[in-house]
Every structure is written in structure tokens, then in C-alpha cells.
Amino acid sequence: MQADNRETIFVEDAVVLQHQPLPAGQYLMRLAAGDTASQALPGSFIHLRCHDDLPMRRPMSIMRADAGAGWIEILYKVHGSGTKKLAAARVNDQLSLLGPIGVPFKQNNYRSKPLLIGGGVGIPPMVFLAERMCKQTDKQAGGVNPLVIMGSEIPFPFTPRPSRIMIDGIPNHVTACMPLLEDWGVASRLASKQGYSGCYDGFVTGMARQWLENMDADQRQQVEIFSCGPTPMLRAVAHLAQAFSLPCQVSLEEYMACAVGGCAGCAVPVYQNGKLSMQRVCVDGPVFAGNAVYPLNHDVT
Amino acid sequence: MPSGNEQLAIDFCGMQFNTPLVLLSGCVGFGEEYTRVKGFSNRDVGGVCLKGTTLAPRLGNVPHRIAETYLGMLNSIGLQNPGARKVVDEYLPKLDFDETRFIANICGSTIEEYVEVARIFNDSGIDAIEINISCPNIKEGGVSFGNYPEMSAKVVEACRRVTGKPLIAKLSPNQTDIVENARLCIEAGSDALAVINTVMGMAIDVERRRPIIGSNQGGLSGPAIKPIALLKTHQVYQACKDKRIPIIGQGGIASTNDALEFFMAGATAIGIGTALFYDPLACKKINEGIVQYLDKRQLGHVTKLVGALELNSGAVEDCGGG
């Protein structure tokens, strides 16, 4: 089983190319990591040593990867001792990372209306996935038309702007979007309960439900949900997908030690074919079927 | 002067080890997981201890299973494993025994279970069997055996009856007299000793007023426990060296200097666990560092370091002063 996995994870001394502070203790970091960048896929993560004084690494989702230029980008929020030390990293500092790690989101045969839902630090993989989808769209007959819904209870890690892309089923006053996605031609909308201008006043799942309820059954058949974010949000997203009988993939996070499948420290309960197993978020995931980790009426976490 | 590889190759209970390093049970899955990492090779170590294995499959403990602590980490995996039969039938055939020696790690909640698991591995291609008498995470299992020398010895004795493969008793630091435990395990037929397993500990999330670990407590590993492990290795070596029972010294070893300390304290082999989480390529670096140390002092082979510690005189009264 393992032979074809050999030498798929690289150990790199990555140089910090950019490190940009954003509102509310959030940071955008670009790292020169050519091997990781060349193999990274949406859902892949790195295991990053934040500082020499803290040998335990932190798993971080990859937000963007440029194979040609050899860089990756991560977005993080200062939360504990590791990210606090990471925030002090300067351009040209060197950080050890392992990457890319994990089973990514599916890479093809998308339904025509993918719905990407990202919450907080779960936003980065949704950006990566949206970028790959829009790049693939040009090549595909019929095309893929993703909608990205993002939620945050702290200021978004970018400056929202009113979208020029109309979306059926989303209230007219909800106009705030992520400029980067808009520039790629990907529709996006933002949700928050903090009263931010142009945002949906509520949870991401509330806005997603409205969007889904506005469709007829045939249109809904073209929807597939991809999500990353805090556990309560992911559970709600997975349950929403099951309520509408839609396929759904969620990317999980869990405390990790090795991140290569050796320690089973990150294992979570997963139901498959009516059977419970413990699967490792690092190499069996981080992407799992939503109904396998958050089955309706059968939560154990 | 022999080359690096010759300097590091050792005989361990009749097994030929490429180097004195041993990857520790619970850190490297069932032997292949770290080969995902480019640059890592099982050939850099003498042995790989597979994940703790019970007779029946176990799902293990609920998340969170790990917590970072100062200079270390807690873990409480709960012996998640697919059961001995499946390990032997489906996992062992996929291992490359040309690369290194693979060592099973067996656990049970009764002596009969230990024996049955030992019997299953005895009828396999596994190179040796480590007895996890000190597994601290399972309430009905390891801790009650490993913390009592007589109970530990009974497990070793029972397993000894069903296998001719090298047996390694893995001793717990969570007991009053590890030396007595070592002595009884040797008398019961253990061919080698692993010193030490993790030290039990706890971490609390003060916001939630709950332990971070899902099963409340866990085994502490990493550099935080190295001085404890080093002393236990020294004590066990001093008490047992006449019996020529080799020790795998383990507990927080993360550098060449750490490894050298354990050799001098009496370890024949060096266990590497949590250090892999810090640096998956640590073994290569430690091997190179050991060779450099040997060459600089023209010591030749690594076995020259084993038990080479020279003790200080201690109290002033003991050295003729005052």
C-alpha cells in the first residue's frame, strides 16, 4: 500500500519572500519552497517549524502555489505560541517545512456549480481550489462556475469590495466579495455576524441554504460542496449537504505531531459503509467526505 | 580505520543492525510511513519498532490525542492498531527486510493476550519482539503490568515460552524501582531492555477547564524527559552490565550529543522517536555526528562508547576530603 507513497513529501528550508500583517493578527506569508510548490494541490498542507525554539511543527493549509516561480502562500492567524513566534519571522528568514502533505480535494469531474465554503483560517484552501477550478474551466466544455462563500468573525484578511458578478439566490444587498477571486472571474460573497458592510448577516450555511433553496431540483443536481473551517461550521456544512443530498468534501484540522502517518496522533472518527474507523487527518485526509466525518444523526466527535 | 558504516554497524541480540539507531514504536506506524519523506531511509537505522499491536483490532482513544508541552509532547493514542493477525498477514509482506530489522511491539490486557500476540509474531518474518509492558495509556493493560516488577516478569516469562526470537522488555519510568524490574525481566528471559517508555503527564486548557488530551492524561516524550531517561539507562546498565544484556536507551534523544550521552550511560542502541517529528532526517545527521566523534578521538567502532562513562567522586567525604 505504501510503496507508491515513497518520497512524496519534501523537507525544505524555505526562505520567507513576503510576510504581510493583516487585520486582527492575521498574516500572509509567501515562502520559496520549489519542491512543495511543484506538487501542491488544493487541500495540501505543509508542516512548518515556526521558530527554532519550538521544534514541534504546525500544519498550515496552502493558499496558493506557483510551481513556475517556486513559491507557496499561507494565511494564518496568531493563536498560540507557534504562530506568535511565526509572526516575528522576517523576509529572508529560513523556515523548515515538510510538504506537500495530504489527500487533496478531488481534481476533476466537477459538477458545474461547485459551492466552496471557507470559514476563518479555512479560507486558504478554498482560494487555492477556486484558482485551480477557474484555470481548468477554460479547458472544459460547458465550464465550471464556482461560487465561494467565506465567513469570518474578525475582519477579513483582505479588503472586501462590492462584486460586479450577480448571483441568483443571494440577497441583493449582499455584495461584498474577495477581490482576488473576482479578478479571476470567480463569484464570491462574504458572511459575518459583525455587521461588516456588504456582508451577509449570519453564518455561511445560512447564505448557502438561501442559494440552494432558490434553485430548482435540476440546478441543485449540479452543485457539489467543498469546505474548510472551524469544526462547528464544517459540521453544519456537511449536514446542509446531506439535507439537500449533495456531495460534499470537507478539509479537517487536528493537532498533529509527525504529519506523515507515523504517530496516529491526528486520527479522527470516520464512518464508511456503516463502519467506524479512526483515520489520520494528515495522510488519510485532510479531505474527507462530509457525510463520513459528520453523518447526520450519528455524531461522535 | 573502518568506514562510517562499519563503525556504526552493531550486533544486537544476534541481529545485524546497520547503525545503533532504532526508530521507536508509536512514532513510525507499521514501518513504511516515514519513507514518504524524500531523503529518509530505513537503511539509516538498525531497527524499526512497529506500532503497538494487540490481539484484536483497537480504534484507540478520542481526539485530541496529542498536546505540545514545554520541550516535549504528550500523547495518548490508545493503541490504535488492526490486530496482530492483520499486521502479520497484510503489513509485514509489504516491508523491505533488506533495508533494516523490523521489531514487533506487542501489548495485551492479560498475560494470555500477550502470549497469543507473541505466538502470532513468532510465526512471522519479524526479526524481534518488543514487549510493551510499560504502555501507559490503556487502563486495563500496560500500566498495571509495567509498574510492578513481578507482573512484568510474568509477562516476559510467558512470552519467552512461545518464541525463540529476541525479546526486548520495554520498561516504564512510572514505577519505584526500574532496576528491580529490569533484573526480574532479565531473569524471566528478556534478551534486551528498552529504557524508558514515556513519563505520564497532563496538560490543561485553562479556557475550557479541561485536559487537552481526550483521555485526560498522556505519555510525555521529547527532550523534557531526556535527563530522566539517561539516569534510568545508567542505573539499569550499572545493575545489569554483568549479564551482558544490551539496552536500547531512549527518551528525548534528538541530537548526536544526546546519543553519545546514552552510549556512555550504557546503551548499546539509541531509540529515536519524537525527534523525528522535529526533523524527519534526524537519523542521518546523528549517524554522521557519531562517526565524526569517533574519528576525532580515533575510537574506531561505536561499541567503544558503550558504558564508557567515568563517574565523578560524589560527596566530599567520599573522596578523602574534609
Coordinates of N, CA, C and O in Angstrom, one line a residue, chain A residues 66-190:
Chain A
D66 N 2.7 28.5 -6.8 CA 3.2 28.8 -8.1 C 4.4 27.9 -8.4 O 5.5 28.1 -7.9
A67 N 4.1 26.9 -9.2 CA 5.1 25.9 -9.5 C 6.3 26.5 -10.3 O 7.4 26.2 -10.0
G68 N 5.9 27.4 -11.2 CA 7.0 28.0 -12.0 C 7.9 28.9 -11.2 O 9.1 28.8 -11.4
A69 N 7.3 29.7 -10.4 CA 8.2 30.6 -9.6 C 8.7 30.0 -8.3 O 9.6 30.5 -7.7
G70 N 8.1 28.8 -8.0 CA 8.6 28.0 -6.8 C 8.3 28.6 -5.5 O 9.0 28.5 -4.5
W71 N 7.1 29.2 -5.4 CA 6.6 29.7 -4.0 C 5.3 29.1 -3.7 O 4.5 28.7 -4.5
I72 N 5.0 29.1 -2.4 CA 3.7 28.9 -1.8 C 3.3 30.0 -0.9 O 4.2 30.8 -0.4
E73 N 2.0 30.2 -0.7 CA 1.5 31.2 0.2 C 0.7 30.5 1.3 O -0.1 29.6 1.0
I74 N 0.8 31.0 2.5 CA 0.0 30.5 3.6 C -0.7 31.8 4.3 O -0.1 32.9 4.2
L75 N -1.8 31.6 4.8 CA -2.5 32.6 5.6 C -2.7 32.1 7.0 O -3.2 30.9 7.1
Y76 N -2.3 32.8 8.0 CA -2.5 32.3 9.4 C -2.9 33.4 10.3 O -2.8 34.6 10.0
K77 N -3.5 33.0 11.4 CA -3.9 33.9 12.5 C -3.1 33.5 13.7 O -3.0 32.4 14.0
V78 N -2.6 34.6 14.4 CA -1.9 34.3 15.6 C -2.8 33.7 16.7 O -3.9 34.3 17.0
H79 N -2.5 32.5 17.1 CA -3.4 31.8 18.0 C -2.7 31.3 19.3 O -3.2 31.4 20.4
G80 N -1.5 30.8 19.1 CA -0.8 30.2 20.2 C 0.7 30.6 20.1 O 1.1 31.5 19.4
S81 N 1.5 29.8 20.8 CA 2.9 30.1 20.9 C 3.6 30.0 19.6 O 4.5 30.8 19.2
G82 N 3.2 29.0 18.8 CA 3.9 28.8 17.5 C 3.6 30.0 16.5 O 4.5 30.5 15.9
T83 N 2.3 30.3 16.3 CA 2.0 31.4 15.4 C 2.5 32.7 15.9 O 2.8 33.6 15.1
K84 N 2.6 32.9 17.2 CA 3.1 34.1 17.8 C 4.6 34.3 17.4 O 5.0 35.4 16.9
K85 N 5.3 33.2 17.5 CA 6.7 33.3 17.0 C 6.9 33.4 15.5 O 7.7 34.1 15.0
L86 N 5.9 32.8 14.8 CA 6.0 32.8 13.3 C 5.8 34.3 12.9 O 6.4 34.7 11.9
A87 N 4.9 35.0 13.6 CA 4.6 36.4 13.2 C 5.8 37.3 13.2 O 5.9 38.3 12.6
A88 N 6.8 36.8 14.0 CA 8.1 37.7 14.1 C 9.0 37.3 13.0 O 10.1 38.0 12.9
A89 N 8.7 36.4 12.1 CA 9.7 36.0 11.1 C 9.8 37.2 10.1 O 8.8 37.9 9.8
R90 N 11.0 37.3 9.6 CA 11.3 38.4 8.7 C 11.6 37.9 7.3 O 12.0 36.7 7.1
V91 N 11.5 38.8 6.3 CA 11.8 38.4 4.9 C 13.3 38.0 4.9 O 14.1 38.6 5.6
N92 N 13.5 36.9 4.2 CA 14.8 36.2 4.1 C 15.2 35.3 5.2 O 16.2 34.6 5.1
D93 N 14.3 35.2 6.2 CA 14.5 34.2 7.3 C 14.2 32.8 6.6 O 13.5 32.7 5.6
Q94 N 14.8 31.8 7.2 CA 14.6 30.4 6.7 C 13.8 29.6 7.7 O 14.1 29.6 8.9
L95 N 12.8 28.9 7.1 CA 11.9 28.1 8.0 C 11.9 26.7 7.4 O 11.7 26.5 6.2
S96 N 12.0 25.7 8.3 CA 11.9 24.3 7.8 C 10.5 23.9 7.6 O 9.6 24.1 8.5
L97 N 10.2 23.3 6.5 CA 8.8 22.8 6.3 C 8.9 21.4 5.6 O 9.8 21.0 4.9
L98 N 7.8 20.6 5.9 CA 7.5 19.4 5.1 C 6.3 19.7 4.2 O 5.3 20.3 4.7
G99 N 6.4 19.2 3.0 CA 5.2 19.4 2.2 C 5.5 18.9 0.8 O 6.6 18.5 0.4
P100 N 4.4 18.8 -0.1 CA 3.0 19.0 0.3 C 2.5 17.7 0.9 O 3.0 16.6 0.6
I101 N 1.6 17.8 1.9 CA 1.1 16.6 2.6 C -0.4 16.5 2.4 O -1.1 17.5 2.3
G102 N -0.9 15.3 2.3 CA -2.3 15.0 2.4 C -3.0 14.7 1.1 O -2.6 15.0 0.0
V103 N -4.2 14.1 1.3 CA -5.1 13.8 0.2 C -5.8 15.1 -0.1 O -6.5 15.6 0.7
P104 N -5.7 15.6 -1.4 CA -6.3 16.9 -1.7 C -7.8 16.7 -2.0 O -8.3 15.6 -2.1
F105 N -8.4 17.9 -2.3 CA -9.8 17.8 -2.8 C -9.7 17.2 -4.2 O -8.7 17.2 -4.9
K106 N -10.8 16.6 -4.6 CA -10.9 15.9 -5.9 C -10.4 16.9 -7.0 O -10.6 18.1 -6.9
Q107 N -9.8 16.4 -8.0 CA -9.1 17.2 -9.0 C -9.8 17.4 -10.3 O -9.4 18.2 -11.2
N108 N -10.9 16.7 -10.6 CA -11.6 16.8 -11.9 C -13.0 16.3 -11.8 O -13.5 15.9 -10.7
N109 N -13.7 16.3 -12.9 CA -15.1 15.8 -13.0 C -16.0 16.6 -12.0 O -16.8 16.0 -11.3
Y110 N -15.7 17.9 -11.9 CA -16.5 18.7 -11.0 C -17.9 18.8 -11.6 O -18.1 18.9 -12.8
R111 N -18.9 18.9 -10.7 CA -20.2 19.3 -11.2 C -20.1 20.8 -11.6 O -19.2 21.5 -11.2
S112 N -21.1 21.3 -12.4 CA -20.9 22.6 -13.0 C -21.0 23.8 -12.0 O -20.6 24.9 -12.3
K113 N -21.7 23.5 -10.8 CA -21.9 24.6 -9.8 C -21.2 24.2 -8.5 O -21.9 24.0 -7.5
P114 N -19.9 24.2 -8.4 CA -19.3 23.9 -7.1 C -19.5 25.1 -6.2 O -19.5 26.2 -6.5
L115 N -19.8 24.7 -4.9 CA -20.0 25.7 -3.8 C -18.9 25.5 -2.9 O -18.7 24.4 -2.3
L116 N -18.0 26.5 -2.8 CA -16.8 26.5 -1.9 C -17.1 27.3 -0.6 O -17.5 28.5 -0.8
I117 N -17.1 26.7 0.5 CA -17.4 27.4 1.8 C -16.2 27.4 2.7 O -15.7 26.4 3.1
G118 N -15.6 28.6 3.0 CA -14.5 28.7 3.8 C -14.8 29.6 5.0 O -15.4 30.7 4.9
G119 N -14.3 29.2 6.2 CA -14.5 30.0 7.4 C -13.2 30.3 8.1 O -12.4 29.3 8.3
G120 N -12.9 31.5 8.4 CA -11.7 31.9 9.1 C -10.5 31.4 8.4 O -10.2 31.6 7.3
V121 N -9.7 30.7 9.2 CA -8.4 30.1 8.7 C -8.7 29.0 7.7 O -7.7 28.4 7.2
G122 N -9.9 28.6 7.5 CA -10.3 27.7 6.5 C -10.5 28.3 5.1 O -10.8 27.6 4.1
I123 N -10.3 29.6 5.0 CA -10.4 30.3 3.7 C -9.3 29.9 2.7 O -9.6 29.7 1.6
P124 N -8.0 29.7 3.2 CA -7.0 29.5 2.2 C -7.2 28.3 1.2 O -7.0 28.6 0.0
P125 N -7.6 27.1 1.7 CA -7.7 26.1 0.7 C -8.8 26.3 -0.3 O -8.8 25.8 -1.5
M126 N -9.8 27.1 0.1 CA -10.9 27.5 -0.8 C -10.4 28.4 -2.0 O -10.8 28.3 -3.1
V127 N -9.5 29.3 -1.6 CA -8.9 30.2 -2.6 C -8.1 29.3 -3.6 O -8.2 29.5 -4.8
F128 N -7.3 28.4 -3.1 CA -6.5 27.5 -3.9 C -7.4 26.7 -4.9 O -7.1 26.6 -6.1
L129 N -8.4 26.2 -4.3 CA -9.3 25.3 -5.1 C -10.0 26.2 -6.2 O -10.1 25.7 -7.4
A130 N -10.5 27.4 -5.8 CA -11.1 28.2 -6.8 C -10.2 28.6 -7.9 O -10.6 28.6 -9.1
E131 N -8.9 28.8 -7.6 CA -8.0 29.2 -8.6 C -7.8 28.0 -9.6 O -7.8 28.2 -10.8
R132 N -7.6 26.8 -9.1 CA -7.5 25.7 -9.9 C -8.7 25.4 -10.8 O -8.6 25.0 -12.0
M133 N -9.9 25.6 -10.2 CA -11.1 25.4 -10.9 C -11.3 26.4 -12.1 O -11.6 26.0 -13.2
C134 N -10.9 27.6 -11.8 CA -11.1 28.6 -12.9 C -10.1 28.4 -14.0 O -10.3 28.7 -15.2
K135 N -8.9 27.9 -13.6 CA -7.9 27.6 -14.6 C -8.3 26.4 -15.5 O -8.1 26.4 -16.7
Q136 N -9.0 25.4 -14.9 CA -9.4 24.3 -15.6 C -10.6 24.6 -16.5 O -10.9 24.0 -17.5
T137 N -11.4 25.6 -16.0 CA -12.7 25.9 -16.7 C -12.5 26.2 -18.2 O -13.3 25.7 -19.0
D138 N -11.4 26.9 -18.5 CA -11.2 27.3 -19.9 C -11.1 26.0 -20.8 O -11.5 26.0 -22.0
K139 N -10.6 25.0 -20.2 CA -10.3 23.8 -21.0 C -11.5 22.8 -21.1 O -11.5 21.9 -21.8
Q140 N -12.5 23.1 -20.3 CA -13.6 22.1 -20.2 C -14.8 22.6 -20.9 O -15.2 23.7 -20.8
A141 N -15.4 21.7 -21.7 CA -16.6 22.0 -22.4 C -17.7 22.3 -21.4 O -17.9 21.5 -20.4
G142 N -18.4 23.4 -21.5 CA -19.5 23.6 -20.5 C -19.0 24.5 -19.3 O -19.7 25.3 -18.9
G143 N -17.8 24.2 -18.9 CA -17.2 25.0 -17.8 C -17.7 24.7 -16.5 O -18.7 24.0 -16.3
V144 N -17.0 25.2 -15.5 CA -17.3 25.1 -14.1 C -17.5 26.5 -13.5 O -16.6 27.3 -13.8
N145 N -18.6 26.7 -12.8 CA -18.9 28.1 -12.4 C -19.0 28.1 -10.8 O -20.0 28.0 -10.3
P146 N -17.8 28.2 -10.2 CA -17.9 28.1 -8.7 C -18.4 29.3 -8.0 O -18.2 30.4 -8.5
L147 N -19.1 29.1 -6.9 CA -19.4 30.2 -6.0 C -18.6 30.0 -4.7 O -18.6 28.9 -4.2
V148 N -17.9 31.0 -4.2 CA -17.2 30.9 -3.0 C -17.9 31.7 -1.9 O -18.1 32.9 -2.1
I149 N -18.2 31.1 -0.8 CA -18.8 31.8 0.3 C -17.8 31.7 1.5 O -17.3 30.7 1.8
M150 N -17.5 32.9 2.0 CA -16.5 33.0 3.1 C -17.1 33.6 4.3 O -17.8 34.6 4.2
G151 N -16.7 33.1 5.5 CA -17.2 33.7 6.7 C -16.1 34.0 7.6 O -15.1 33.4 7.6
S152 N -16.3 35.1 8.4 CA -15.3 35.5 9.4 C -15.9 36.3 10.5 O -16.8 37.2 10.2
E153 N -15.5 36.1 11.7 CA -16.0 37.0 12.8 C -14.9 38.0 13.2 O -15.1 38.7 14.2
I154 N -13.8 38.0 12.5 CA -12.8 39.1 12.7 C -12.7 39.7 11.3 O -13.1 39.1 10.3
P155 N -12.1 40.9 11.1 CA -12.0 41.5 9.8 C -11.4 40.5 8.8 O -10.4 39.8 9.1
F156 N -11.9 40.5 7.6 CA -11.4 39.5 6.6 C -10.0 39.8 6.3 O -9.5 41.0 6.4
P157 N -9.2 38.8 5.9 CA -7.8 39.0 5.6 C -7.5 39.6 4.3 O -6.5 39.3 3.6
F158 N -8.4 40.4 3.8 CA -8.3 41.2 2.5 C -9.3 42.3 2.6 O -10.2 42.3 3.5
T159 N -9.2 43.3 1.8 CA -10.2 44.4 1.8 C -11.3 44.0 0.8 O -11.1 44.0 -0.4
P160 N -12.5 43.7 1.4 CA -13.6 43.4 0.5 C -14.0 44.5 -0.3 O -13.8 45.7 0.0
R161 N -14.6 44.2 -1.5 CA -15.2 45.3 -2.3 C -16.5 44.8 -2.9 O -16.7 43.6 -3.0
P162 N -17.3 45.7 -3.4 CA -18.6 45.2 -4.0 C -18.4 44.5 -5.3 O -17.6 44.9 -6.1
S163 N -19.1 43.4 -5.4 CA -18.9 42.5 -6.5 C -19.7 43.0 -7.7 O -20.7 43.6 -7.6
R164 N -19.1 42.7 -8.9 CA -19.9 43.1 -10.2 C -20.5 41.8 -10.7 O -21.2 41.9 -11.8
I165 N -20.4 40.7 -10.0 CA -20.9 39.4 -10.5 C -22.3 39.2 -9.8 O -22.3 39.2 -8.6
M166 N -23.3 39.1 -10.5 CA -24.7 38.9 -9.9 C -24.8 37.4 -9.6 O -24.3 36.5 -10.4
I167 N -25.4 37.1 -8.5 CA -25.6 35.7 -8.1 C -27.1 35.5 -7.8 O -27.6 36.1 -6.8
D168 N -27.8 34.6 -8.5 CA -29.2 34.3 -8.2 C -29.3 33.7 -6.8 O -28.5 32.8 -6.5
G169 N -30.2 34.1 -6.0 CA -30.5 33.4 -4.8 C -29.7 34.0 -3.6 O -29.9 33.6 -2.5
I170 N -28.9 35.0 -3.9 CA -28.2 35.7 -2.8 C -28.8 37.1 -2.7 O -29.1 37.8 -3.7
P171 N -29.2 37.5 -1.5 CA -29.9 38.9 -1.3 C -29.1 40.0 -2.0 O -27.8 40.0 -2.0
N172 N -29.8 40.9 -2.6 CA -29.2 42.0 -3.4 C -28.2 42.8 -2.6 O -27.2 43.3 -3.2
H173 N -28.5 43.0 -1.3 CA -27.6 43.9 -0.5 C -26.3 43.2 -0.1 O -25.4 43.8 0.4
V174 N -26.3 41.9 -0.3 CA -25.0 41.2 0.0 C -24.1 41.2 -1.2 O -24.2 40.4 -2.2
T175 N -23.2 42.2 -1.2 CA -22.4 42.4 -2.4 C -20.9 42.2 -2.1 O -20.1 42.1 -3.1
A176 N -20.5 42.2 -0.9 CA -19.0 42.2 -0.6 C -18.4 40.9 -1.1 O -19.0 39.8 -0.9
C177 N -17.3 41.0 -1.8 CA -16.6 39.8 -2.3 C -15.1 39.9 -2.0 O -14.6 40.9 -1.5
M178 N -14.4 38.8 -2.4 CA -12.9 38.8 -2.3 C -12.4 39.3 -3.6 O -12.6 38.6 -4.6
P179 N -11.6 40.4 -3.6 CA -11.1 41.0 -4.9 C -10.3 40.0 -5.7 O -10.5 39.9 -7.0
L180 N -9.5 39.2 -5.1 CA -8.6 38.3 -5.8 C -9.4 37.3 -6.6 O -9.2 37.1 -7.8
L181 N -10.5 36.8 -6.0 CA -11.3 35.8 -6.7 C -12.1 36.5 -7.8 O -12.3 36.0 -8.9
E182 N -12.6 37.7 -7.5 CA -13.4 38.5 -8.5 C -12.5 38.8 -9.7 O -12.9 38.6 -10.9
D183 N -11.2 39.0 -9.5 CA -10.3 39.3 -10.6 C -10.1 38.1 -11.5 O -9.8 38.1 -12.7
W184 N -10.3 36.9 -10.8 CA -10.2 35.6 -11.6 C -11.5 35.3 -12.3 O -11.6 34.3 -13.0
G185 N -12.5 36.1 -12.0 CA -13.8 35.8 -12.6 C -14.6 34.8 -11.8 O -15.6 34.2 -12.3
V186 N -14.2 34.6 -10.5 CA -14.9 33.7 -9.6 C -15.8 34.5 -8.7 O -15.4 35.4 -8.0
A187 N -17.1 34.1 -8.7 CA -18.1 34.8 -7.8 C -17.8 34.4 -6.4 O -17.5 33.3 -6.0
S188 N -17.9 35.4 -5.5 CA -17.7 35.2 -4.1 C -18.6 36.1 -3.3 O -19.0 37.2 -3.7
R189 N -19.0 35.7 -2.1 CA -19.7 36.5 -1.1 C -19.2 36.2 0.3 O -18.7 35.2 0.6
L190 N -19.4 37.2 1.1 CA -18.9 37.1 2.5 C -20.0 37.2 3.5 O -21.0 37.8 3.3

